[in-house]
mmCIF file of C-alpha atoms in Angstrom:
data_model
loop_
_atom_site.group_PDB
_atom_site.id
_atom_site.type_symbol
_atom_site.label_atom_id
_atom_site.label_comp_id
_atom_site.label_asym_id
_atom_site.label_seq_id
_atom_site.Cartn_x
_atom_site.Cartn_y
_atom_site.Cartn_z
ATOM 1 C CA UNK A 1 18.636 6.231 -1.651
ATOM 2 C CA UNK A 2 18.408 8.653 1.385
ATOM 3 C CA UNK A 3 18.158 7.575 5.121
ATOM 4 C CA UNK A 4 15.796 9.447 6.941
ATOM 5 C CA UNK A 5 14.174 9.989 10.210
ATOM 6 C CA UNK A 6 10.854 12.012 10.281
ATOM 7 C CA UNK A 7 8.352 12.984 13.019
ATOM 8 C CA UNK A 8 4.737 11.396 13.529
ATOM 9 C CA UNK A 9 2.210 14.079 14.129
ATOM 10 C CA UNK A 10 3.455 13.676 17.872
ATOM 11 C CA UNK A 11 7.210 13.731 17.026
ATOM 12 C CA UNK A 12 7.737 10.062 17.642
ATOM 13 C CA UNK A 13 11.066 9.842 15.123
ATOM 14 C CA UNK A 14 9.992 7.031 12.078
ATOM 15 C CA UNK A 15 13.185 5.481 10.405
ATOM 16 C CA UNK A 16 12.503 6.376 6.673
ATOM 17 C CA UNK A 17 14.195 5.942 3.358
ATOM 18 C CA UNK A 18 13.765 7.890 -0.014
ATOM 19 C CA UNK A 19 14.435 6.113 -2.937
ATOM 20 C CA UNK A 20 14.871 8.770 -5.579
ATOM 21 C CA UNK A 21 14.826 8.732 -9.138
ATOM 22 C CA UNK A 22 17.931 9.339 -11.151
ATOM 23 C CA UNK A 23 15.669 10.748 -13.795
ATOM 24 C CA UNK A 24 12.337 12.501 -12.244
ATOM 25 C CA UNK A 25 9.463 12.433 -14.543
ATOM 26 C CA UNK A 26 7.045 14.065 -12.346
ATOM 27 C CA UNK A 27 6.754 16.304 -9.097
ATOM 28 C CA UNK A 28 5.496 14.395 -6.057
ATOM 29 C CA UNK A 29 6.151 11.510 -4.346
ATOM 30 C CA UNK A 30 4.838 7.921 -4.301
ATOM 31 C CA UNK A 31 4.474 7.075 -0.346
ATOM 32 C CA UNK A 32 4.619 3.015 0.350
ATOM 33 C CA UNK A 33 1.915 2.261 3.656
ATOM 34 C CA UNK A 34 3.519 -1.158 4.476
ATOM 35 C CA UNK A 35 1.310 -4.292 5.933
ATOM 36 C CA UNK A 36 1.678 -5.179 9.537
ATOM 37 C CA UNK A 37 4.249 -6.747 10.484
ATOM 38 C CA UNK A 38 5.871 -5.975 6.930
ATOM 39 C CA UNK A 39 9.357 -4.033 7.225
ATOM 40 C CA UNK A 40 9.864 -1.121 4.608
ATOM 41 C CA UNK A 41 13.115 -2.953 3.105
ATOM 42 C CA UNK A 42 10.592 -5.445 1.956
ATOM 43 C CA UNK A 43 9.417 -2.822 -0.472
ATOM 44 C CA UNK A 44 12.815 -1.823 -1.703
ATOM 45 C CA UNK A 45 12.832 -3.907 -5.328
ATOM 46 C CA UNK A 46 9.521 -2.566 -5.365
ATOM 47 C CA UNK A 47 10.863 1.041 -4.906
ATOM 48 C CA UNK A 48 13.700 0.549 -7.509
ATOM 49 C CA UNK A 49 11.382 -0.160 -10.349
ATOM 50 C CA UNK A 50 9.208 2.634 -9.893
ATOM 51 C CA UNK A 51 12.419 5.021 -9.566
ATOM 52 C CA UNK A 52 13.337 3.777 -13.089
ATOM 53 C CA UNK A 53 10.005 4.902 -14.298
ATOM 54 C CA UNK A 54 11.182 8.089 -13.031
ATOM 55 C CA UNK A 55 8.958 8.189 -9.751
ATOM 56 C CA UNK A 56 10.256 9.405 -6.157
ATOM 57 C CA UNK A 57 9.156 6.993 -3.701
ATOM 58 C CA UNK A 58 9.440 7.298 0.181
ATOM 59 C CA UNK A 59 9.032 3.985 2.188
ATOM 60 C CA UNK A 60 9.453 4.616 6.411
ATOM 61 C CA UNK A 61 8.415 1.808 9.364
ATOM 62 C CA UNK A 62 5.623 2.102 11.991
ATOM 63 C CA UNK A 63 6.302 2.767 15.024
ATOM 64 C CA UNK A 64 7.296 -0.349 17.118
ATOM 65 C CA UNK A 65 8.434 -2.063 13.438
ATOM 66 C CA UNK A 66 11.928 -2.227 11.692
ATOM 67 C CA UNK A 67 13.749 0.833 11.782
ATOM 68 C CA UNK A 68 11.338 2.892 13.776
ATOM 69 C CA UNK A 69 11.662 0.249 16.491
ATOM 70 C CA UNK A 70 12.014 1.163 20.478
ATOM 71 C CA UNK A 71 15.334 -0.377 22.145
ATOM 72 C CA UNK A 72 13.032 -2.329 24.571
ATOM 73 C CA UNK A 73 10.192 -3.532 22.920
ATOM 74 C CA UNK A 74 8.168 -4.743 26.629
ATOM 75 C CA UNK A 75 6.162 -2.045 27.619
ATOM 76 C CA UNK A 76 6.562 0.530 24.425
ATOM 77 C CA UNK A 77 3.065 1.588 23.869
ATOM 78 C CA UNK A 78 2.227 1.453 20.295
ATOM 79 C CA UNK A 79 -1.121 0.627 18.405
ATOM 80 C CA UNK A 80 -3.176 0.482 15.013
ATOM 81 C CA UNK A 81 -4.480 3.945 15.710
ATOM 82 C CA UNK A 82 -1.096 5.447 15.970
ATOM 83 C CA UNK A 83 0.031 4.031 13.021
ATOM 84 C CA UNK A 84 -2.986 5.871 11.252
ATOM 85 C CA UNK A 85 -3.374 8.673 12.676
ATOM 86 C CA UNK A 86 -0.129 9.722 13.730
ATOM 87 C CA UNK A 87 2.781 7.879 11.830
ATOM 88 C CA UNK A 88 1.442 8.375 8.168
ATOM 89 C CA UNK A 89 0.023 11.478 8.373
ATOM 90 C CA UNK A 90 3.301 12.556 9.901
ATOM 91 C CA UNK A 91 4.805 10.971 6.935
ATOM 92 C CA UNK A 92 2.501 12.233 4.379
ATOM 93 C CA UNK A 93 2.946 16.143 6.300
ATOM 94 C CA UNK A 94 7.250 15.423 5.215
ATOM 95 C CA UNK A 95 6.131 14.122 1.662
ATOM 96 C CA UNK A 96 3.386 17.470 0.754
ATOM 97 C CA UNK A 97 6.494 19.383 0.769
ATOM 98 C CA UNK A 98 7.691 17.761 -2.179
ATOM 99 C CA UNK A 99 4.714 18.103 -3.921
ATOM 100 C CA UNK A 100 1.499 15.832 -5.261
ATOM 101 C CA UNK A 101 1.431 12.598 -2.634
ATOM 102 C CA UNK A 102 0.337 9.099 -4.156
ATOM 103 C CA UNK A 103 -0.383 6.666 -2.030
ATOM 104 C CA UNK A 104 0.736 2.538 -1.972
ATOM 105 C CA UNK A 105 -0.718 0.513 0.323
ATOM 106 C CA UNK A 106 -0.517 -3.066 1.002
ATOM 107 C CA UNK A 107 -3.053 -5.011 3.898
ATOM 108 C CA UNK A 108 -2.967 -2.117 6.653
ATOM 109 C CA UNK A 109 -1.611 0.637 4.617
ATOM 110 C CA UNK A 110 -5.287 0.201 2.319
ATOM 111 C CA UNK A 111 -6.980 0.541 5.396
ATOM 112 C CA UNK A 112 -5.590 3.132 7.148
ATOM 113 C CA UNK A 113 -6.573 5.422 4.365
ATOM 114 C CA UNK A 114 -9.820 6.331 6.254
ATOM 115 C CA UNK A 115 -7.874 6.962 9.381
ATOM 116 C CA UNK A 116 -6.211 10.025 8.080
ATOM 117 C CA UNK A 117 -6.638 13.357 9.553
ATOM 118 C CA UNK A 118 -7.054 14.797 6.141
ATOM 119 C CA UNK A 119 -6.906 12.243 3.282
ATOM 120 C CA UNK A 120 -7.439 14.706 1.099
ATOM 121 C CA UNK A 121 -3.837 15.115 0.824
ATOM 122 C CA UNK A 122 -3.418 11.658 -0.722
ATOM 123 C CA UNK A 123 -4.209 11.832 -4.451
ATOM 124 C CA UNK A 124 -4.714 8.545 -5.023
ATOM 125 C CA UNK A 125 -4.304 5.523 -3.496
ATOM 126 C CA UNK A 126 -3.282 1.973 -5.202
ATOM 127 C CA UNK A 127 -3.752 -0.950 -2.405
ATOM 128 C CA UNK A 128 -3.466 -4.574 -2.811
ATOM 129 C CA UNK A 129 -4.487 -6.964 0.049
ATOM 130 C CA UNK A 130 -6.455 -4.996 1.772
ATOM 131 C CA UNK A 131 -9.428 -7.136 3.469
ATOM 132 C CA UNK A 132 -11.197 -7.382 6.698
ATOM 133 C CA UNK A 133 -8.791 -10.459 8.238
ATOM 134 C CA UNK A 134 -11.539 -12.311 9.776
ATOM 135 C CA UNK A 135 -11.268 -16.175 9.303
ATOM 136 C CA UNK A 136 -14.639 -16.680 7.717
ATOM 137 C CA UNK A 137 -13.122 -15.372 4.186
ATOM 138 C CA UNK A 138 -10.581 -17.827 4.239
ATOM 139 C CA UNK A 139 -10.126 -21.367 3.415
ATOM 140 C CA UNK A 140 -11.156 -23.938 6.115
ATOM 141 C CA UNK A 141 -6.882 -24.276 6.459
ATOM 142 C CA UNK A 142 -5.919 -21.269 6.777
ATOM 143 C CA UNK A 143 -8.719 -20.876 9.216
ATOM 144 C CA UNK A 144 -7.255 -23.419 11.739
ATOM 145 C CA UNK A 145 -4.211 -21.774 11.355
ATOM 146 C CA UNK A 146 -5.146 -17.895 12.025
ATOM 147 C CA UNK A 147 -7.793 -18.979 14.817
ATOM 148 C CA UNK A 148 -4.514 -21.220 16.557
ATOM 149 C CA UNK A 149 -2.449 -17.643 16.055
ATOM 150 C CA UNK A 150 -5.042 -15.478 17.737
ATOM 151 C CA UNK A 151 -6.411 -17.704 20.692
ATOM 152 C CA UNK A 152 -3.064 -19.947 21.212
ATOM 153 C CA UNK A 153 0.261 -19.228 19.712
ATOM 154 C CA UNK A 154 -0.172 -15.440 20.058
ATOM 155 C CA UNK A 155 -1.492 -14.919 23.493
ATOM 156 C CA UNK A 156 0.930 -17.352 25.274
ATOM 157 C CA UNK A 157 4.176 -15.721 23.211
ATOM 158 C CA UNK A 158 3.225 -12.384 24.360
ATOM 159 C CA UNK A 159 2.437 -12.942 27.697
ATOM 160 C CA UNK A 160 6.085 -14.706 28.274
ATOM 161 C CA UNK A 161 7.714 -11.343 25.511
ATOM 162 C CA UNK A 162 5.376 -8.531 26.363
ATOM 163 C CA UNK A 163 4.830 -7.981 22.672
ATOM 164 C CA UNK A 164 4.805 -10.236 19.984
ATOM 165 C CA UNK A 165 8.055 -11.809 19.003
ATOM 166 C CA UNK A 166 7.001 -12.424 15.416
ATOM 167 C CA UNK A 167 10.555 -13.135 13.948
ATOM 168 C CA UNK A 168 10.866 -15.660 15.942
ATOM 169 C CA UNK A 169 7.570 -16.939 15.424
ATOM 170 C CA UNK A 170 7.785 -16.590 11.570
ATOM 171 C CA UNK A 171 4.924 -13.872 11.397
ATOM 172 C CA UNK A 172 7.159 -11.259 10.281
ATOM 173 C CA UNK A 173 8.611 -8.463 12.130
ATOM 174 C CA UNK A 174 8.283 -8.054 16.013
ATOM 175 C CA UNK A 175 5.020 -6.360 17.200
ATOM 176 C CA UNK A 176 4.013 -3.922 19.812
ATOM 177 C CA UNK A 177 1.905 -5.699 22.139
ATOM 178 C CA UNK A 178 -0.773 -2.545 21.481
ATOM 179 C CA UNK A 179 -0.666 -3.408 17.553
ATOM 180 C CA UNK A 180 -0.743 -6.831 17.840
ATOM 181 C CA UNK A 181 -3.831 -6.623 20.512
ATOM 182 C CA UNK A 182 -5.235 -4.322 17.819
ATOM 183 C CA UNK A 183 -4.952 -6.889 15.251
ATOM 184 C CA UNK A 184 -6.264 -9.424 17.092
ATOM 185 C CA UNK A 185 -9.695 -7.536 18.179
ATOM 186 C CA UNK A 186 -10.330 -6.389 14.996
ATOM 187 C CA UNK A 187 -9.361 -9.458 13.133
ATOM 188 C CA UNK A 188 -12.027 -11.200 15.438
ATOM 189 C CA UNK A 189 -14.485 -8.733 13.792
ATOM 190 C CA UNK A 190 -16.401 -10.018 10.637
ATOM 191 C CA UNK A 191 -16.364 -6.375 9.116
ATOM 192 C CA UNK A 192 -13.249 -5.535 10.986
ATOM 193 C CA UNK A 193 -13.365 -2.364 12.807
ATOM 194 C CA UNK A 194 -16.298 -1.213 11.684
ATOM 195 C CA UNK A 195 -18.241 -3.960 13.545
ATOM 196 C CA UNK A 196 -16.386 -2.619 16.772
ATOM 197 C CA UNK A 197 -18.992 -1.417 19.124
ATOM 198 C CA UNK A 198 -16.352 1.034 21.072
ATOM 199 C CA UNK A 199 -15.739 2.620 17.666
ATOM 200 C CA UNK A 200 -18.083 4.534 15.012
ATOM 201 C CA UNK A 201 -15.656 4.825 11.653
ATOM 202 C CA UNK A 202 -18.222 4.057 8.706
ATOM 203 C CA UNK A 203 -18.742 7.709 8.624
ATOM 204 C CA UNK A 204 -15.231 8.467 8.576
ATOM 205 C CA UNK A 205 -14.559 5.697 5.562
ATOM 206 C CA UNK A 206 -17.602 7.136 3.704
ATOM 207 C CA UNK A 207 -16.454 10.689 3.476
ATOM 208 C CA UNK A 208 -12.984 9.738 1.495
ATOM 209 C CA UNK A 209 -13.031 11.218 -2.077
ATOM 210 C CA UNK A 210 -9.401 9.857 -2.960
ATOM 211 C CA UNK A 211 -9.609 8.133 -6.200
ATOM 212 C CA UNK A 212 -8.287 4.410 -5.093
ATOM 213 C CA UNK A 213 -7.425 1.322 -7.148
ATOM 214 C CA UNK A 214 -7.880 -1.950 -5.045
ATOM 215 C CA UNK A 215 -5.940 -5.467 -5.875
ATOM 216 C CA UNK A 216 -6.438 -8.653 -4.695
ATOM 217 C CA UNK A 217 -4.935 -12.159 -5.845
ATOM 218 C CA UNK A 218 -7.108 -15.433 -6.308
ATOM 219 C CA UNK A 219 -4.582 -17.011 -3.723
ATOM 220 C CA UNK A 220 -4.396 -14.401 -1.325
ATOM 221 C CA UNK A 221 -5.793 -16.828 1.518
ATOM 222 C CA UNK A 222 -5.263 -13.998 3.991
ATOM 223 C CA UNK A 223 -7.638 -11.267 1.825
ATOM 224 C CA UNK A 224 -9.951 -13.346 -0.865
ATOM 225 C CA UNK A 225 -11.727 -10.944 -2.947
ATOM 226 C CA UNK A 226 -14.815 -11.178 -0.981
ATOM 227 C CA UNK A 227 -13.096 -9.419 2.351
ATOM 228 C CA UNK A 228 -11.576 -6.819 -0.135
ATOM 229 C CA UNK A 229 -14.874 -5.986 -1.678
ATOM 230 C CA UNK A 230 -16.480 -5.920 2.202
ATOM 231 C CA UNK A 231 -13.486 -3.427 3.374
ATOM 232 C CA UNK A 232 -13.566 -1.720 0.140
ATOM 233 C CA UNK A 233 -17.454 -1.012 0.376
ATOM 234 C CA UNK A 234 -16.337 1.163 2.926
ATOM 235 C CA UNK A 235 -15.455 3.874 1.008
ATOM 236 C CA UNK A 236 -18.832 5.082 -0.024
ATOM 237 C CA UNK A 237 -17.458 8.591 -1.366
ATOM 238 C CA UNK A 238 -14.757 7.402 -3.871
ATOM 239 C CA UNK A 239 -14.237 5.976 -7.163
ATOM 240 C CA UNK A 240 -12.769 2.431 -6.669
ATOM 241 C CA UNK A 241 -11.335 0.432 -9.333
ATOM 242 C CA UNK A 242 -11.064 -2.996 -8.471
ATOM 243 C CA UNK A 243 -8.635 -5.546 -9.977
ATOM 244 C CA UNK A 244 -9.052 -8.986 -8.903
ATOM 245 C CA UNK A 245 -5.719 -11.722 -10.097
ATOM 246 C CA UNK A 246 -5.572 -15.120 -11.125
ATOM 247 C CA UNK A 247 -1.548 -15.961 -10.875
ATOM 248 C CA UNK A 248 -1.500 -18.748 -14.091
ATOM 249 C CA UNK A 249 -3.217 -16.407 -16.257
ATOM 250 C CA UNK A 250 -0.425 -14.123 -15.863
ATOM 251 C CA UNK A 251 2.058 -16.639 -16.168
ATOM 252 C CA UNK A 252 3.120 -16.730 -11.939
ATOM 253 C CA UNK A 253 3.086 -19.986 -10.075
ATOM 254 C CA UNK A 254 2.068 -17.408 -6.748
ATOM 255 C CA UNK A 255 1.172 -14.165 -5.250
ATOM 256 C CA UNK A 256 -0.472 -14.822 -1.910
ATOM 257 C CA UNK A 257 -0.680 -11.987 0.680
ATOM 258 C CA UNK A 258 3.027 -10.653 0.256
ATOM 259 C CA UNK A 259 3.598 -11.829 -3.381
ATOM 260 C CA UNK A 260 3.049 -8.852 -5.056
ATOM 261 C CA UNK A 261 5.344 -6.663 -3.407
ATOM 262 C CA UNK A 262 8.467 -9.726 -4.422
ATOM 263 C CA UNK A 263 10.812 -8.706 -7.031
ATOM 264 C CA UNK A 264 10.473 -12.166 -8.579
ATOM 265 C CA UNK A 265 6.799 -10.870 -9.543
ATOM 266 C CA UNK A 266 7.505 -7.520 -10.512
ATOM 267 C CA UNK A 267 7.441 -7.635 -14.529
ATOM 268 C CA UNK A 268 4.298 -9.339 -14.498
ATOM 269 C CA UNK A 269 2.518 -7.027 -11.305
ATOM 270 C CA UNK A 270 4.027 -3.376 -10.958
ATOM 271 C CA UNK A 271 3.151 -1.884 -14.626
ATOM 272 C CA UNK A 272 0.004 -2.025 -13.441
ATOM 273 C CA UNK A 273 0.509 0.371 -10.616
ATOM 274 C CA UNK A 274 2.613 2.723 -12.745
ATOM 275 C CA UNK A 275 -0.099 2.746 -15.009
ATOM 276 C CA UNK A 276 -2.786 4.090 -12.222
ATOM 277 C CA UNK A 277 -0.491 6.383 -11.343
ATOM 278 C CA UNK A 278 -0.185 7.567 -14.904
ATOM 279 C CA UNK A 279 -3.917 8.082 -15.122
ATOM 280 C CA UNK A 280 -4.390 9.788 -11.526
ATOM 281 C CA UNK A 281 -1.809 12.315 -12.414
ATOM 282 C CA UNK A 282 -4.641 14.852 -13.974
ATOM 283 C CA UNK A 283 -7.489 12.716 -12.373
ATOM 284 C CA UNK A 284 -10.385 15.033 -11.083
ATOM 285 C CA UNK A 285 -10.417 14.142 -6.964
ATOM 286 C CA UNK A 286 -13.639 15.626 -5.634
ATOM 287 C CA UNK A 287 -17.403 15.044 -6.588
ATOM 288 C CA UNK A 288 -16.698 11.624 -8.630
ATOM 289 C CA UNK A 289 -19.762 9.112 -7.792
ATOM 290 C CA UNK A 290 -17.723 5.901 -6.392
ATOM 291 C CA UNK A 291 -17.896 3.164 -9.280
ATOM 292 C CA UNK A 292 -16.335 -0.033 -8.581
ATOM 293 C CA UNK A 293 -15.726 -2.222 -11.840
ATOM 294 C CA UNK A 294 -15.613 -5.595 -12.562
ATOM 295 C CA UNK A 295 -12.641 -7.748 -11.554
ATOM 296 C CA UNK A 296 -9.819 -7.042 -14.236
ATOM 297 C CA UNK A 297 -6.961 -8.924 -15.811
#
């Protein structure tokens, strides 16, 4: 495991760690696009197993987030947009140097995919959690709770912080107040950004050719499979293979929106990530007709 600090495409320094195999099997490197709010040292047990399949992987922060975090979080200027088009492609820039780049993303990191200055440097892409985020996918519950985040909780913490002090609010890590407006907005959106007036990325979504394999989990109440399948109709030009869980047919009590990435849930969930990335090794990338398949084991 190597500490690292690299540049964003506008040198903004992102804490980083590579977690390197003691036995490579393959050139490349598998690149981990956290969720918001998600620190990379959330990923590491993650990390570890695929490094004992003999895989390179390279997890970093977001701006604003964990180890790529300002000393004064008021006022630091950070937002959704950075993340995507200047953190990971900076990231993704480091990791081309080391060869083919395979991309992991959970909730954000799937979507940011079509943010990319060039996602054609991504081979492949394996996502899990990756929806729209508006409350109208989720159950009535969960609904109360997300709509008292945005329009009570949320607004009133970050007026008194100047950003939102998720730790102490138990959302996860501290937010810019840019990312968390972001989230917000586009949260408030039934197709996400691409219901956002101010913005025109359909066209942007539909011209991604990367091969991607898309996850969700019966009990994600955050991303049901019917945002994933809205977000991931998105991506018009590629080949989607979608993979939709039930947690007691594999023997788990849970998975939720995080539970995937736990280490608990690892011998039942990650073989099925090393085994796209098996099969997207000599994958053709370019000209495939997008194909998404029924919901798998």
């Amino acid at each position: 495991m190597k500490k690292l600090t690299i540049p964003a495409l506008d040198d903004y320094p992102l804490g980083a760690v590579l977690h390197m195999a003691s036995a490579r099997r393959r050139e490349g490197t598998v690149v981990m696009a956290a969720a918001t709010a998600t620190p990379q040292r959330f990923y590491r047990g993650f990390a570890e197993f695929l490094n004992a399949q003999g895989l390179d992987v390279l997890t970093f922060d977001y701006r604003g987030v964990g180890d790529s975090r300002p000393v004064r979080m008021r006022g630091f200027q950070a937002g959704f947009l950075d993340w995507g088009e200047r953190d990971i492609p900076g990231v993704l820039a480091w990791a081309a140097e080391r060869g083919p780049i395979d991309l992991i993303g959970h909730s954000y990191g799937g979507q940011a995919l079509g943010l990319l200055p060039q996602p054609e440097r991504v081979r492949s892409l394996c996502t899990f959690g990756t929806g729209s985020g508006h409350h109208s996918y989720m159950p009535r519950a969960e609904q109360v709770k997300v709509l008292a985040i945005w329009h009570l909780l949320g607004p009133v913490a970050t007026s008194l912080a100047g950003y939102l002090p998720g730790r102490m609010l138990g959302l996860g890590e501290d937010l810019p107040l840019g990312a968390y407006r972001d989230w917000k907005r586009w949260c408030g959106f039934p197709r996400y950004w691409f219901d956002d007036p101010r913005l025109d990325f359909a066209p942007r979504f539909a011209a991604v050719k990367t091969p991607i394999c898309a996850i969700s989990s019966e009990d994600d109440r955050w991303a049901p499979k019917t945002s994933v399948d809205m977000f991931m109709s998105h991506y018009q030009g590629a080949r989607i293979e979608r993979q939709h869980l039930v947690p007691s047919e594999l023997g788990l009590a849970a998975i939720g929106h995080l539970g995937f990435f736990r280490r608990e849930n690892g011998p039942k969930l990650w073989p099925r990530v090393v085994e796209w990335l098996d099969r997207q090794t000599s994958a053709t990338r370019v000209g495939v007709p997008n194909a998404m398949s029924a919901s798998l084991p």
